[in-house]
XYZ file of C-alpha atoms in Angstrom:
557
model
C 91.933 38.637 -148.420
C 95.788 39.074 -148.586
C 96.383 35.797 -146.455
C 94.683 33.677 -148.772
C 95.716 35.296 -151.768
C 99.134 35.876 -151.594
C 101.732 33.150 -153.833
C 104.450 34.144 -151.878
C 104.881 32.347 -148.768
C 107.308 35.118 -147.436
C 104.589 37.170 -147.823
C 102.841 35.684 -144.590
C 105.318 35.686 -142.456
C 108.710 36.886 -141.409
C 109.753 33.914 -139.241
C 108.528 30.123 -138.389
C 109.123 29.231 -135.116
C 108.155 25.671 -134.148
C 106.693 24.962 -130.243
C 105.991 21.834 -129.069
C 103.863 20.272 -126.252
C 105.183 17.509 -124.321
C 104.351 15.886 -120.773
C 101.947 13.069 -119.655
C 98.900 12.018 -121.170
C 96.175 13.406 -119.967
C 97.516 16.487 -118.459
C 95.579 18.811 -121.096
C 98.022 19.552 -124.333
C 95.587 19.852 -126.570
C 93.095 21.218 -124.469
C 95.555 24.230 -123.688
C 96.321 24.368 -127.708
C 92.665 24.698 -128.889
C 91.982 27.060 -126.053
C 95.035 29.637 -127.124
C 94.312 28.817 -131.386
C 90.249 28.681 -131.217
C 89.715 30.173 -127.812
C 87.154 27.353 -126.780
C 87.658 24.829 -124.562
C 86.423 21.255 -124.615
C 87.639 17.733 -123.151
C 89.513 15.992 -125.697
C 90.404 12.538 -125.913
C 94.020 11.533 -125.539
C 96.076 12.592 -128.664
C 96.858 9.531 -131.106
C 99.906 10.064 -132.487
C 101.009 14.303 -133.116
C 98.605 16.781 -134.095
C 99.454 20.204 -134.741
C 98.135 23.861 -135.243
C 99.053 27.038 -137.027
C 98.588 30.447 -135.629
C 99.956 33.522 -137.129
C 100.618 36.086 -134.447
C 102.295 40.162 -135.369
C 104.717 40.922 -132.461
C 106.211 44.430 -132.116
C 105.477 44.860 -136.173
C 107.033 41.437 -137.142
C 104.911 39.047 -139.099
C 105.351 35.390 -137.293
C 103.960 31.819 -138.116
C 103.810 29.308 -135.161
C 103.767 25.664 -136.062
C 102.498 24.118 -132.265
C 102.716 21.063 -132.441
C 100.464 18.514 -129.778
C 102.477 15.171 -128.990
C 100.946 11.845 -127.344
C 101.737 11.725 -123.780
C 101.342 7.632 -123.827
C 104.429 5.396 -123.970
C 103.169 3.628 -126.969
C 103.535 6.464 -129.501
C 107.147 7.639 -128.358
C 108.914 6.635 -131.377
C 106.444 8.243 -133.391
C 106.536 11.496 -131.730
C 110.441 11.740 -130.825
C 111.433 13.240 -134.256
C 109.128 16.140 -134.030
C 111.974 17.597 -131.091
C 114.119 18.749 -134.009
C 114.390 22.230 -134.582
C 112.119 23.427 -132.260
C 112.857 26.365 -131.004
C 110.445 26.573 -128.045
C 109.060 23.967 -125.499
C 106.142 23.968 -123.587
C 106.506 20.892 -121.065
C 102.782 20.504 -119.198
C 102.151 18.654 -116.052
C 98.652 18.708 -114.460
C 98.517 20.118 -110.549
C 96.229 17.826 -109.478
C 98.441 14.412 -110.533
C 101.745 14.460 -108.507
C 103.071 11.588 -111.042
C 102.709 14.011 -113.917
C 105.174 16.278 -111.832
C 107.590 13.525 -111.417
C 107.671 12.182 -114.771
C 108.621 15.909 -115.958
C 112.374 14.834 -114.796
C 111.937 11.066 -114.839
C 111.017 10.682 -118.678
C 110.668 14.229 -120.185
C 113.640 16.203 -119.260
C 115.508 12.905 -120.620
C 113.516 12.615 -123.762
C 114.531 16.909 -124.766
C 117.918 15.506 -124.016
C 117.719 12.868 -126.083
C 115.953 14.333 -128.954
C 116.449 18.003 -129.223
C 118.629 19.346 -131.921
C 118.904 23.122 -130.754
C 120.969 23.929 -127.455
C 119.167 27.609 -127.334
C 115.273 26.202 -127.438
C 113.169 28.090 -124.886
C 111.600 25.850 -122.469
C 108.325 26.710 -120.704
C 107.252 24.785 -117.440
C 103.078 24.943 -117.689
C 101.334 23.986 -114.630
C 97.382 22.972 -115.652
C 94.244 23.145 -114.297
C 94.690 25.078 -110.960
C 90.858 25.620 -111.383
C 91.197 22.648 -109.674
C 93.208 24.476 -106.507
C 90.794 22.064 -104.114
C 92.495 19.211 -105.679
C 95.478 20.416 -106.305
C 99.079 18.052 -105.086
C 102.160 19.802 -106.638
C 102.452 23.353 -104.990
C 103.459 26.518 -106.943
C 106.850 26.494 -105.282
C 107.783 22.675 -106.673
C 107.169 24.610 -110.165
C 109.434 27.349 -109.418
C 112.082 25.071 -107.925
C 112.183 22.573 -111.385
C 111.780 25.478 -113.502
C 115.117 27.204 -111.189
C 116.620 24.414 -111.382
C 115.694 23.029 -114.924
C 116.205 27.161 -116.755
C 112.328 27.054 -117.570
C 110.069 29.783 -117.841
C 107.600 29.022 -114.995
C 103.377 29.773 -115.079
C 100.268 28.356 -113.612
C 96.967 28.139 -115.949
C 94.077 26.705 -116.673
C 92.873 26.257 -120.163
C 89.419 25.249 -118.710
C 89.117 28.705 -117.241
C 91.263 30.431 -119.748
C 93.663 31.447 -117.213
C 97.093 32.604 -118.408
C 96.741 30.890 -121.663
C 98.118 33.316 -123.715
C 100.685 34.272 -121.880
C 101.938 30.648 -121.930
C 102.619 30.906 -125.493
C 103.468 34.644 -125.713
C 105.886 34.929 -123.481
C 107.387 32.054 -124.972
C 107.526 33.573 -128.381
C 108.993 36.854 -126.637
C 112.218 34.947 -125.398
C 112.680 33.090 -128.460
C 112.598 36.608 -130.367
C 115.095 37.821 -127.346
C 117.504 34.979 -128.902
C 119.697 35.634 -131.899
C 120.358 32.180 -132.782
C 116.567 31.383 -132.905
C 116.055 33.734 -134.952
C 118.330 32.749 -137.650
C 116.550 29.549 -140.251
C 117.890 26.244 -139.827
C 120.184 27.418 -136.583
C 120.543 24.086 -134.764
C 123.509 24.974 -132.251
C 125.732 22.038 -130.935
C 123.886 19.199 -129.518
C 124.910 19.103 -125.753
C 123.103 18.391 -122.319
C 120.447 20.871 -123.748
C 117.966 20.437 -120.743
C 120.004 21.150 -118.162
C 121.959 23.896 -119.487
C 121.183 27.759 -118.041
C 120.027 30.198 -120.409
C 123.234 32.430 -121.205
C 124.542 34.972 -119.209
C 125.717 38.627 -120.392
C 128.559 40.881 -119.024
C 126.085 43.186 -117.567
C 123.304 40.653 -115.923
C 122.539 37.513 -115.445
C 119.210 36.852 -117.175
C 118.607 34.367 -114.152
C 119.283 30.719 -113.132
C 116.058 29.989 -112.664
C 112.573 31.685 -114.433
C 112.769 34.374 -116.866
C 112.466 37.857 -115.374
C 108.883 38.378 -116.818
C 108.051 35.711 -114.404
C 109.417 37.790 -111.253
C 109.563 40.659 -109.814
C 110.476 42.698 -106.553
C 107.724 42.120 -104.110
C 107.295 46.294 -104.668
C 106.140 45.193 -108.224
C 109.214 47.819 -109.461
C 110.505 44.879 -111.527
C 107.914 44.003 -114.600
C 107.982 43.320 -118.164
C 106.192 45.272 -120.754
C 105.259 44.193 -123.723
C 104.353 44.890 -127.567
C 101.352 44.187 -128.994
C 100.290 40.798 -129.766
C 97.428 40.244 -132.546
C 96.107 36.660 -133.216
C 95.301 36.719 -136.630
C 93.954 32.634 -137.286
C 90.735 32.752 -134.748
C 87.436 32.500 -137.330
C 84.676 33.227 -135.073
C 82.748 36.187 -136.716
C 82.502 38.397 -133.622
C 85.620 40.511 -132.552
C 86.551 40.480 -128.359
C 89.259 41.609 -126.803
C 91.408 41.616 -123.261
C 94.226 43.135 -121.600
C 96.477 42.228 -119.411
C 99.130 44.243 -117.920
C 101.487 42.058 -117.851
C 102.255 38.158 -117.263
C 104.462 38.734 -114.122
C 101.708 40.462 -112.698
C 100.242 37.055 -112.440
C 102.762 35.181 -110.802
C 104.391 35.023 -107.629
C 107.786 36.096 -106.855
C 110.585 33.927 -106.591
C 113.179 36.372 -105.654
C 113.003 38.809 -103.692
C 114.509 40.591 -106.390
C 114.608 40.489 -110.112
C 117.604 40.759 -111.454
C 118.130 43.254 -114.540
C 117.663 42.760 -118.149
C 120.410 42.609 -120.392
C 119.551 45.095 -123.814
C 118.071 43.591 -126.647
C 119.828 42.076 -129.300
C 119.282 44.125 -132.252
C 117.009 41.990 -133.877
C 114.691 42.091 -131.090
C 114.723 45.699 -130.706
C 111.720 46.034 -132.360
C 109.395 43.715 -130.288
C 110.384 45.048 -126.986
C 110.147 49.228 -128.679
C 106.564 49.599 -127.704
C 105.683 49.744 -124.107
C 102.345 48.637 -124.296
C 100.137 46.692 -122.051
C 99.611 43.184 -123.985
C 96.194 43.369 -126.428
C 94.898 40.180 -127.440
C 92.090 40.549 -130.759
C 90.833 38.227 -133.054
C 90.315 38.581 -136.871
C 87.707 36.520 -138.061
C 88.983 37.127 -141.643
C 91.804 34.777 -140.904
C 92.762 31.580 -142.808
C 93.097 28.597 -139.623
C 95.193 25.903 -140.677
C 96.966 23.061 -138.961
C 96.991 19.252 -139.150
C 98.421 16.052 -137.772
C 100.613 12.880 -138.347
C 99.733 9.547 -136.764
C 98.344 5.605 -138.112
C 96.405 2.879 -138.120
C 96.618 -0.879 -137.591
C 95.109 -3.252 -139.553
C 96.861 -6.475 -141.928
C 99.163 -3.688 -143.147
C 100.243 -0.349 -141.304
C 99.067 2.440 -142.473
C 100.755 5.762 -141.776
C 98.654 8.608 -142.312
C 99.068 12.778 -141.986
C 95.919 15.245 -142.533
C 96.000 18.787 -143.097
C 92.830 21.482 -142.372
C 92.147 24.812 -143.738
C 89.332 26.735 -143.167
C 88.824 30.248 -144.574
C 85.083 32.983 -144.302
C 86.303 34.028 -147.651
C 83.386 36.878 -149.168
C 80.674 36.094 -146.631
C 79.745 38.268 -144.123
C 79.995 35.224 -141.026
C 81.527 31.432 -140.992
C 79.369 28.924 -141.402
C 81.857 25.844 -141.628
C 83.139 23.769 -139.115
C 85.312 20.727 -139.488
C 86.596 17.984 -137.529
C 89.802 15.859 -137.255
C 89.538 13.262 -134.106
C 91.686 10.447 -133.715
C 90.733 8.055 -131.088
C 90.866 4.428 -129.389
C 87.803 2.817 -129.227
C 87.458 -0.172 -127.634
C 91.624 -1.072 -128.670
C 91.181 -0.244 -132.249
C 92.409 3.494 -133.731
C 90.008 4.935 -135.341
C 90.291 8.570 -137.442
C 87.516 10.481 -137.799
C 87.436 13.735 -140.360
C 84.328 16.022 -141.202
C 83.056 19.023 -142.857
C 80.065 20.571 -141.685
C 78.964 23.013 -144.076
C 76.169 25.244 -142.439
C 73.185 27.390 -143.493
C 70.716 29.970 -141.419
C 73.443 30.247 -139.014
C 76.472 27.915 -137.622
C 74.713 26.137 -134.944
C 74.170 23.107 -137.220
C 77.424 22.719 -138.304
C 78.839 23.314 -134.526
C 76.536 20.606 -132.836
C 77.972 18.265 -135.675
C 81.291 18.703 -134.782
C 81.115 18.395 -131.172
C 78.385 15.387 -131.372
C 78.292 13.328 -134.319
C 81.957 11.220 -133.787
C 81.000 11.273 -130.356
C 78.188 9.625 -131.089
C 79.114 7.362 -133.784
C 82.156 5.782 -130.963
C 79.971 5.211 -128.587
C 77.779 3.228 -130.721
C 77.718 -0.601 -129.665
C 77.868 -1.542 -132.799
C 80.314 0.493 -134.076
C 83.547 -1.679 -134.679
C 81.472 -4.958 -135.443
C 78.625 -3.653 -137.856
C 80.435 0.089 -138.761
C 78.080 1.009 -141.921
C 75.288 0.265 -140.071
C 76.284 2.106 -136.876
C 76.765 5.112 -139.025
C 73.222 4.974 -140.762
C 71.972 5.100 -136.966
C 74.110 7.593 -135.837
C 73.140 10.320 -138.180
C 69.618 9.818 -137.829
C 69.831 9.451 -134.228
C 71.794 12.568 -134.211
C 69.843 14.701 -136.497
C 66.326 13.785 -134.383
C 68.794 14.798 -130.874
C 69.701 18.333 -132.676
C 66.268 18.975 -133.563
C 64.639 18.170 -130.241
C 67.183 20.516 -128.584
C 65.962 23.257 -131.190
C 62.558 23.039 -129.890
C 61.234 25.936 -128.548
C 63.639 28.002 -130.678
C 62.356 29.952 -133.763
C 65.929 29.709 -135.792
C 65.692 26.560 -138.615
C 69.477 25.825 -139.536
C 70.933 23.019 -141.128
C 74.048 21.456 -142.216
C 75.788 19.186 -144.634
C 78.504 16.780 -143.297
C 80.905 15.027 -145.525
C 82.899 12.614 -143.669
C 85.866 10.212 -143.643
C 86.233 7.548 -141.545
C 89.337 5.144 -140.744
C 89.002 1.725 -139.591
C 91.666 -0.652 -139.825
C 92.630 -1.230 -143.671
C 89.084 0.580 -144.474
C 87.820 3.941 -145.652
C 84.511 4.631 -144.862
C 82.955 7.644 -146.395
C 79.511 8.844 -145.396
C 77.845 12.103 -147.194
C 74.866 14.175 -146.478
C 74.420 17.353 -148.836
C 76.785 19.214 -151.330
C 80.120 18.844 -149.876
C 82.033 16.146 -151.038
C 84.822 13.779 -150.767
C 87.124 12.726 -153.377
C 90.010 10.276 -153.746
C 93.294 9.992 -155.828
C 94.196 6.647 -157.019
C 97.476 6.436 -159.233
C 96.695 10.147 -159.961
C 93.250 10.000 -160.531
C 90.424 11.658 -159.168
C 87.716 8.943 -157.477
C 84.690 10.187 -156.602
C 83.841 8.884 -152.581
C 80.450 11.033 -152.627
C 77.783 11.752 -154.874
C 76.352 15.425 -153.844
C 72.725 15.373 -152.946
C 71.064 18.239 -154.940
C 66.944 18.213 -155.551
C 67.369 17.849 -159.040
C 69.335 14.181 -159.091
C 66.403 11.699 -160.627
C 66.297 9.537 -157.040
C 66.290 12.013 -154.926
C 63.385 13.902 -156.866
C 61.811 10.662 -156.582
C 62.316 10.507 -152.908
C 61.106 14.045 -152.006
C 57.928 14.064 -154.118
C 56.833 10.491 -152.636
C 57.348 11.687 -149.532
C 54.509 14.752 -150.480
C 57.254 17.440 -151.094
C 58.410 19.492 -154.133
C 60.985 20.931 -155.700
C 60.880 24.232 -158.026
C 63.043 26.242 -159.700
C 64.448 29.265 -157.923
C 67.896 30.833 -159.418
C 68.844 26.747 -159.159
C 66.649 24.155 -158.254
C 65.053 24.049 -154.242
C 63.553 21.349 -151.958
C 59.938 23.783 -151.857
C 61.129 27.066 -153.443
C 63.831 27.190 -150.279
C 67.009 25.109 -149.723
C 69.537 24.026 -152.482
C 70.538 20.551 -151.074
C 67.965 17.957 -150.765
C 69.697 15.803 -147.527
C 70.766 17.801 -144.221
C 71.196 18.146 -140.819
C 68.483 20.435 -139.099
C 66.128 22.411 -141.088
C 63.236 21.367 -139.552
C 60.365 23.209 -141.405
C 61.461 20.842 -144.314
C 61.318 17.653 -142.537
C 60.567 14.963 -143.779
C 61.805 15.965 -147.363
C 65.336 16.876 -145.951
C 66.860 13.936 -144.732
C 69.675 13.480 -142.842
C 70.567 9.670 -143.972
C 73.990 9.359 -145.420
C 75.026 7.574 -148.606
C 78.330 5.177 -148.125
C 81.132 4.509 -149.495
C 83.867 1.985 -148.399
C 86.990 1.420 -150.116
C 90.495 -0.352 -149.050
C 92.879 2.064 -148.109
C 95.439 0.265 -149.721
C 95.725 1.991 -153.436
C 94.366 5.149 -152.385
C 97.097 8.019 -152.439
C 94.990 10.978 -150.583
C 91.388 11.969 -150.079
C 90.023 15.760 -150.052
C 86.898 16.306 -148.214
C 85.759 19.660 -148.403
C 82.436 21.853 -148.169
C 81.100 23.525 -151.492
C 82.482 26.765 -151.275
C 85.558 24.928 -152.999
C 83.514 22.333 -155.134
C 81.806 25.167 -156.463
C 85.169 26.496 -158.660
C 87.145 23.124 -158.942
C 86.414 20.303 -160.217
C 87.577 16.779 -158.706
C 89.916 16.432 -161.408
C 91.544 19.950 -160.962
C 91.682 19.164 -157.246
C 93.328 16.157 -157.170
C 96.098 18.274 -160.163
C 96.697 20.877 -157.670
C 97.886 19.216 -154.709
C 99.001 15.515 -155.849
C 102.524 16.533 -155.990
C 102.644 18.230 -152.992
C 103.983 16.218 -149.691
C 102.839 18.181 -146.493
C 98.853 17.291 -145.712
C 98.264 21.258 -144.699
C 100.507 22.940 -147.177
C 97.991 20.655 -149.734
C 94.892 21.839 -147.607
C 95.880 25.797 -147.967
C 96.862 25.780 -151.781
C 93.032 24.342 -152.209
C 92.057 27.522 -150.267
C 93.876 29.933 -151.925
C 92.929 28.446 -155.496
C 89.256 28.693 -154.405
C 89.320 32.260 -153.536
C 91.259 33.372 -156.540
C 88.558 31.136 -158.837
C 86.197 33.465 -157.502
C 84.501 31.630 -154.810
C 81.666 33.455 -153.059
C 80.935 30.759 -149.979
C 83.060 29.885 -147.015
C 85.758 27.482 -147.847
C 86.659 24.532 -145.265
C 89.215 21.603 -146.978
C 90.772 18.329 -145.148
C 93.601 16.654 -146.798
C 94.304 12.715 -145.654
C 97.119 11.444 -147.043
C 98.221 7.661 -146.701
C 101.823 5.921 -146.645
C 101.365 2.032 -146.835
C 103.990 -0.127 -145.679
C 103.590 -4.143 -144.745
């Protein structure tokens, strides 16, 4: 697969624009992110810290790499978040229609904070209205959005990310006007820092490219005025199945706020290309893809611990993804808590998918959880595993899973394993084993099977009953009770511990820890770490999906 494959990061990508996501908590950032990376939807908890996604898009032939970025709405995390303004060339600002404060604060906190913060006078800003599935409920009208975005030089659209309503446009026609822009175009352009918010996009000789919304956003009320586009291919979705929508155009799903649009100015040159094809929108997926992102936040505890994570995820040579991961950082009950998984899944993904959406669910509602945590997570799985199977009744499909898991509480690691993926630690450039894989051949769990009336027999390698490779797992029903899904726990201090690589076998099977831990100790950015894991597996040969988390830890008093 060229994406995974390639050594040259040019290779990927012709330019890295960076978006960010700002506005109140609550309003549905991330929920609007995943929806436009992953194209589900699901209600997250509020965002700890900044979390961020990559999605590489081809727009009118050119190769592009957005770095989205997903910032805490909450007061508390403001200082942590405020450095992630620089050099971004686009801005999403969200506000929710059915919270009139969210509105407000757009101008009474955000507007100040892009001020404040921004490093680039030519970012694109993009005024998001959410959730107008919710029209019953709805207290800021359409026309307060075009007024702040006329008078605030926003682009201006309504959506829903529940409904997947005008999702992608909100981040396409973003990435249109930043590739209308010379100076965003060009790397480390940072302009000269002054009143950036308020200041009017630029206006040509020939046209003014409007005081208020861009032009893609209105149009004559004879519909004479509308924007075409080039094609648009996301290239980072996994899902196995292909789908595919059209839309003629964004403006065609707004409402005018002129009675006239005024006229485009030409292209610069370098955006000649993107606007050469005039060509409803197309919007594909290629579940060949390599999805990557990852996140910066920390924890509390006798010292602070700052933390950032990194994801990749990659189908590699099989013929449908499998894996699933999770990263989920959350307050429960006033204590931050991270959460990161691998579900590695067999006889299908529904396993591994029930695990991701369920079992940190699960585990932070436990009552016990903060006071009696290794406990809580013995419970949890088992609980978890008997609530998947007892959905599966009725059903003649017998998948499973594996889940390798990290968890961060305080000044302690918790890791909790069930199967063959695996966690592993670097201490002063070490590799540290946090998980022990559970194969049928490993003397106690032999033991365990055989007093529990099962077998296991040699077939190409060795099988719980002539059929599954890993002797502990989610699901897989027919082999219950010889499969297990009760975990095996670490804990360590997190003090000491440089970085920690969870990952599902598809990697284990063509690196060792040792060679892991080599590969990516000296490199700084959690993702970057994540991807070179990926792209090492695959060009070892791997044959099995390959899913990797990177956690790495900065200590301070």
């Amino acid at each position: 697969m060229e994406s995974a494959t390639t050594s040259s990061r040019e290779a990927e990508f012709e330019y890295l624009f960076k978006l960010l996501l700002i506005g109140d908590s609550g309003v549905g950032k991330s929920t609007l992110l995943l929806s436009f990376t992953s194209d589900t939807f699901e209600d997250l908890s509020p965002t700890i810290g900044v979390d961020f996604k990559i999605k590489h898009v081809t727009l009118g032939g050119k190769k592009l790499k957005l770095a989205i970025w997903d910032t805490a709405g909450q007061e508390r995390f403001r200082t942590l978040t405020s450095s992630y303004y620089r050099g971004a060339q686009g801005i999403i600002l969200v506000y929710d229609v059915t919270r009139r404060e969210t509105f407000t604060n757009l101008s009474d906190i955000w507007a100040k904070e892009i001020d404040l913060y921004s490093t680039n006078q030519d970012c694109i800003k993009m005024l998001v209205g959410n959730k107008v599935d919710k029209e019953s409920e709805r207290t800021v009208s359409k026309k307060e959005g075009m007024d702040f975005a006329r008078e605030y030089g926003c682009l201006f659209l309504e959506c829903s990310a529940k409904a997947r309503v005008n999702v992608e446009q909100c981040f396409e026609e973003l990435v249109l006007k930043i590739l209308e822009t010379p100076s965003l175009l060009t790397e480390g352009s940072a302009g000269v820092k002054k009143n950036i918010f308020k200041q009017k996009p630029a206006e040509s000789d020939a046209a003014s490219t409007s005081g208020c919304c861009h032009p893609s956003f209105l149009y004559a009320k004879n519909n004479t005025t509308k924007r075409k586009h080039g094609n648009i291919m996301n290239t980072t979705t996994r899902d196995s199945d292909t789908t595919t929508s059209t839309t003629a155009s964004a403006a065609a799903s707004s409402e005018a706020v002129l009675e006239e649009a005024p006229p485009q100015p030409p292209p610069p040159p370098a955006a000649a290309a993107a606007s050469a094809k005039a060509e409803p929108l197309m919007f594909s997926k290629d579940p060949n893809a390599l999805e990557s992102g990852g996140g910066i936040s920390f924890l509390t505890g006798s010292r602070n611990a700052r933390f950032s994570y990194g994801f990749s995820s990659f189908k590699g040579k099989r013929p449908s993804m499998e894996d699933y991961f999770e990263a989920n950082i959350s307050d429960v009950d006033g204590q931050m808590v991270a959460f990161f998984g691998v579900f590695d899944g067999h006889g299908g993904s529904r396993t591994a998918e029930y695990l991701k959406k369920n079992l940190f669910k699960n585990l932070s509602s436990h009552p016990n959880f903060i006071k009696d945590t290794k406990a809580a997570i013995v419970e949890v799985f088992k609980q978890t595993d008997v609530d998947y199977l007892n959905e599966e009744k009725g059903y003649q499909r017998d998948a499973g899973s594996t889940a390798s898991t990290a968890l961060l509480l305080g000044d302690r690691l918790f890791v909790a394993n069930v199967g063959d993926s695996r966690v592993v630690g670097c201490r002063a450039g070490s590799a540290i084993p946090l998980s022990i894989d559970h194969k049928p051949d490993r003397s106690d769990e032999r033991q365990r099977i055989e007093e529990a009336g099962g077998f296991i027999i040699w077939a190409g390698t060795w099988r719980v009953g002539g059929v599954l490779a890993v002797s502990r797992a989610f699901g897989d029903k027919v082999l219950k009770p010889f499969v297990v899904a009760e975990p095996e726990i670490q804990e360590e201090e997190i003090e000491g511990v440089d970085f920690i690589i969870i990952a599902s076998d598809g990697l284990w099977n063509v690196i060792s820890n040792k060679d892991a831990v080599a590969l990516v100790q000296d490199i700084a950015d959690a993702e970057e770490a994540s991807r070179k894991l990926i792209q090492e597996a695959f060009a070892r040969g791997s044959s099995d999906n390959i899913t990797c988390v990177v956690v790495q830890f900065a200590i301070s008093e």
